XYZ file of C-alpha atoms in Angstrom:
315
model
C 0.000 0.000 0.000
C 1.526 3.281 -1.012
C 2.034 5.997 1.564
C 1.062 3.454 4.163
C 3.641 4.531 6.774
C 4.454 7.672 8.718
C 7.939 8.643 9.909
C 7.885 9.523 13.602
C 10.039 12.090 15.406
C 12.107 9.232 16.897
C 13.218 8.253 13.394
C 11.257 5.035 12.903
C 8.317 4.463 10.579
C 4.887 3.276 11.703
C 2.132 1.718 9.566
C -0.816 4.119 9.319
C -3.442 1.445 9.924
C -3.165 -0.341 13.237
C -5.101 -3.412 14.342
C -6.657 -2.904 17.783
C -6.966 -5.913 20.088
C -9.131 -4.630 22.919
C -12.181 -6.795 23.509
C -14.100 -7.479 26.670
C -13.907 -10.096 27.943
C -10.726 -11.020 26.092
C -10.875 -14.478 24.577
C -7.361 -15.650 23.816
C -8.206 -18.017 20.979
C -10.475 -15.501 19.219
C -7.769 -12.833 19.448
C -5.065 -15.193 18.125
C -7.224 -16.114 15.116
C -8.032 -12.432 14.469
C -4.323 -11.473 14.529
C -3.475 -14.348 12.159
C -6.230 -13.186 9.789
C -5.054 -9.580 10.066
C -1.482 -10.574 9.150
C -2.799 -12.476 6.107
C -4.682 -9.362 4.975
C -1.627 -7.137 5.260
C -2.004 -5.525 8.685
C 1.432 -4.986 10.215
C 0.759 -2.639 13.140
C -0.780 -4.266 16.238
C -2.026 -2.310 19.228
C -2.386 -3.910 22.643
C -2.080 -2.912 26.321
C -1.522 -4.607 29.646
C -5.072 -3.782 30.717
C -6.598 -5.314 27.551
C -5.382 -8.773 28.539
C -4.569 -9.435 24.875
C -0.754 -9.290 25.010
C -0.207 -13.098 25.220
C -2.562 -13.792 22.282
C -1.080 -11.036 20.102
C 2.479 -12.177 20.809
C 1.695 -15.835 20.178
C 0.035 -15.166 16.809
C 2.821 -12.863 15.583
C 5.542 -15.249 16.776
C 3.831 -18.153 14.988
C 3.686 -16.125 11.774
C 7.387 -15.241 12.153
C 8.301 -18.918 12.742
C 6.300 -19.922 9.655
C 8.239 -17.363 7.603
C 5.097 -15.323 6.786
C 6.467 -12.096 8.285
C 9.669 -10.786 9.828
C 9.700 -9.137 13.243
C 11.220 -6.089 11.497
C 8.123 -5.770 9.305
C 5.693 -5.759 12.212
C 5.023 -2.809 14.506
C 3.932 -3.548 18.050
C 2.439 -1.016 20.463
C 1.568 -1.600 24.105
C 0.761 0.664 27.045
C 1.785 1.406 30.621
C -1.207 1.038 32.944
C -1.750 3.469 35.834
C -0.725 0.873 38.429
C 2.786 0.662 36.922
C 3.724 4.360 36.883
C 6.137 3.720 39.791
C 8.209 1.320 37.650
C 7.756 1.463 33.844
C 10.871 -0.685 33.253
C 9.499 -3.676 35.203
C 6.077 -3.177 33.609
C 7.544 -3.220 30.110
C 9.659 -6.298 30.917
C 6.439 -8.046 31.990
C 4.699 -6.925 28.794
C 7.577 -8.324 26.720
C 7.312 -11.592 28.613
C 3.560 -11.691 27.935
C 4.229 -11.065 24.234
C 7.239 -13.374 23.967
C 9.128 -10.491 22.312
C 12.520 -8.887 22.878
C 11.353 -5.331 22.286
C 8.304 -3.175 21.576
C 8.189 -0.647 18.760
C 6.066 1.795 20.748
C 5.346 2.065 24.472
C 2.671 4.549 25.525
C 1.578 5.977 28.883
C -2.042 4.771 28.727
C -3.642 7.623 30.764
C -2.242 10.588 32.712
C -3.366 8.789 35.892
C -1.342 6.984 38.602
C -3.026 4.127 40.448
C -2.040 1.928 43.379
C 0.193 -0.986 42.344
C -2.506 -3.670 42.643
C -5.103 -1.970 40.430
C -5.126 -4.408 37.507
C -8.652 -3.626 36.346
C -9.880 -1.013 33.847
C -12.253 0.988 36.067
C -10.524 2.149 39.274
C -12.329 2.617 42.573
C -12.275 5.925 44.388
C -9.471 4.892 46.771
C -7.260 3.434 44.010
C -5.658 6.733 42.919
C -2.191 8.008 43.828
C -0.612 11.428 43.305
C 0.338 11.828 39.675
C 4.050 12.481 39.234
C 4.358 12.506 35.473
C 7.954 13.692 35.542
C 9.063 10.495 37.338
C 6.827 8.338 35.121
C 8.327 9.857 31.978
C 11.880 9.383 33.309
C 10.961 5.686 33.658
C 9.682 5.620 30.083
C 12.945 7.206 28.889
C 14.826 4.499 30.800
C 12.871 1.833 28.857
C 14.081 3.486 25.671
C 17.718 3.697 26.855
C 17.667 0.009 27.780
C 16.473 -0.958 24.299
C 13.214 -2.458 25.605
C 11.319 -0.300 23.099
C 12.172 1.732 20.011
C 9.914 4.691 20.755
C 7.856 6.138 23.609
C 4.650 8.140 23.601
C 1.436 8.948 25.421
C -2.284 8.316 25.151
C -5.290 10.415 26.236
C -3.162 13.550 26.754
C -4.674 17.008 26.188
C -2.751 19.876 24.534
C -1.979 21.295 27.971
C -0.612 17.986 29.266
C 1.560 17.627 26.147
C 3.007 21.130 26.726
C 3.556 20.299 30.391
C 5.349 17.039 29.553
C 7.612 18.761 27.020
C 8.888 21.122 29.727
C 10.887 18.324 31.367
C 11.065 15.504 28.807
C 14.586 14.711 27.513
C 12.923 12.643 24.798
C 9.619 14.050 23.489
C 6.709 11.657 22.959
C 6.590 10.348 19.397
C 2.846 9.636 19.465
C -0.293 10.798 21.282
C -3.001 8.164 20.849
C -6.429 9.697 21.414
C -10.054 9.297 20.448
C -10.496 10.906 17.032
C -13.161 10.491 14.361
C -15.380 12.710 12.159
C -17.499 13.623 15.208
C -14.524 14.311 17.499
C -11.994 15.965 15.252
C -9.372 17.082 17.802
C -8.563 20.297 15.907
C -6.735 22.013 18.752
C -4.830 18.901 19.819
C -3.744 18.118 16.255
C -2.394 21.662 15.956
C -0.455 21.415 19.250
C 0.970 18.004 18.404
C 1.809 19.175 14.875
C 3.811 22.104 16.239
C 5.922 19.671 18.282
C 6.163 16.985 15.574
C 4.165 14.541 17.713
C 2.099 12.144 15.616
C -1.599 11.852 16.495
C -2.891 8.291 16.364
C -6.676 7.834 16.380
C -8.330 5.203 18.525
C -12.043 4.539 18.048
C -11.764 6.136 14.578
C -15.334 4.939 13.944
C -16.631 6.040 17.364
C -16.134 2.668 19.036
C -19.234 0.773 17.832
C -19.257 -2.700 19.366
C -17.692 -1.511 22.636
C -19.904 -1.171 25.715
C -19.088 2.555 25.833
C -19.033 3.035 22.041
C -21.540 4.548 19.647
C -22.713 4.028 16.075
C -23.358 7.779 15.739
C -20.409 8.237 13.347
C -21.171 5.425 10.885
C -24.918 6.117 11.108
C -24.566 9.849 10.433
C -26.468 10.880 7.278
C -23.554 13.010 6.007
C -21.078 10.124 6.385
C -23.592 7.803 4.740
C -24.177 10.112 1.774
C -20.405 10.561 1.197
C -20.076 6.761 1.324
C -22.820 6.396 -1.285
C -21.103 8.930 -3.527
C -17.806 7.006 -3.402
C -19.426 3.539 -3.516
C -17.723 2.915 -0.190
C -18.922 2.060 3.317
C -19.453 4.672 6.065
C -16.579 3.069 8.027
C -14.218 3.535 5.085
C -15.173 7.212 4.829
C -14.560 7.785 8.557
C -11.158 6.040 8.401
C -10.119 7.861 5.241
C -11.022 11.161 6.890
C -8.583 10.358 9.741
C -5.848 9.350 7.289
C -6.449 12.526 5.266
C -5.777 14.535 8.433
C -2.347 12.914 8.702
C -3.277 10.617 11.572
C -2.874 6.877 11.866
C -6.024 4.925 12.728
C -6.331 1.975 15.117
C -9.217 -0.132 13.881
C -10.815 -2.776 16.032
C -12.879 -5.484 14.400
C -12.346 -9.236 14.499
C -14.942 -9.693 11.726
C -13.082 -10.696 8.550
C -15.308 -8.747 6.150
C -14.926 -5.585 8.210
C -11.188 -6.127 8.569
C -10.906 -6.206 4.762
C -13.186 -3.199 4.462
C -11.122 -1.195 6.999
C -7.824 -1.816 5.237
C -9.548 -0.930 1.943
C -10.020 2.651 3.154
C -6.514 3.397 1.808
C -7.790 3.125 -1.756
C -10.340 5.930 -1.394
C -9.836 9.604 -2.130
C -11.995 12.212 -0.418
C -12.400 15.561 -2.178
C -12.464 18.991 -0.545
C -16.246 19.039 -0.589
C -16.355 15.798 1.441
C -13.883 17.173 3.983
C -15.879 20.410 4.300
C -19.104 18.461 4.851
C -17.444 16.430 7.609
C -16.183 19.648 9.261
C -19.841 20.653 9.741
C -20.691 17.599 11.875
C -21.638 18.303 15.477
C -18.860 17.171 17.825
C -19.245 14.697 20.689
C -16.599 12.871 22.714
C -17.591 9.270 23.254
C -14.813 7.924 25.526
C -14.988 10.564 28.232
C -13.000 8.726 30.912
C -15.422 9.555 33.755
C -13.937 6.626 35.697
C -10.758 8.701 36.216
C -12.661 11.575 37.817
C -13.752 11.934 41.448
C -13.829 14.709 44.028
C -11.529 13.124 46.604
C -8.537 11.037 45.439
C -8.220 11.627 41.686
C -6.020 14.470 40.410
C -9.058 15.332 38.276
C -12.096 16.581 40.193
C -14.085 17.202 36.993
C -14.168 15.864 33.467
C -13.006 19.301 32.260
C -9.844 18.982 34.368
C -9.049 15.565 32.887
C -9.200 16.981 29.348
C -8.158 20.566 30.230
C -11.402 21.905 28.760
C -10.837 20.143 25.423
C -14.250 18.527 25.782
């Protein structure tokens, strides 16, 4: 696929379409089969996280494909994420992730949320007394250590607002290469894309279709009449239009479907071209953030007393 990679500020290239492996509950066999199918179709970027529980399945499928000579490790791009409970020791957390994956290194390691949790909090929705004081400077120093030790090739963040990016850059020796955030035609991240662009930080879009199929997700994006009419015009599907919009904005997109037809359809979004009229129509869509992260907000122990504080009013 032409123009299918982006060069990051750390010097490595990343495939622009990533295959997301979050599913709840995570079924190991289903995930392994999905990753095998994705590799067959040409996906080379795989996105996992400690909290997804999918690291062992992703690693096993990729390692099998490598052993069978179908792909080289160098041709695959693997992203995982530091959960809040591991902020005190990113190096040990990444070593555990590599063990789960059966890999020697990650291509990208991201701070999953700007939230520090107590060390035993290995579940996605923290309780009120699970939070600790956020010390991002120490966390980032740990991430930089992972990089120095060769445990990963690049480091980045996820769910960071413009303000948090600026704050991180004040003390980072190595800037984040990526900020992975919710982004789709109904949550366009204009301000954040501008901030990240100024600092050469690549914006990677999760839930680029609005997360349909997830408990918290919505079909509002793919069901939107404007998206549907653009799809009709291009003889494409609404999902392809939404993904192509993200790619047109210079972002990578992390798509999450284990359905083979949809997996083919998603990767087919590369072949589309949207014209200026399409882009202008999409710019008119009302905006709504779907993954709001309310579970990281409370009035007592969280560093974020309100949802506005979590996103620094970018909501």
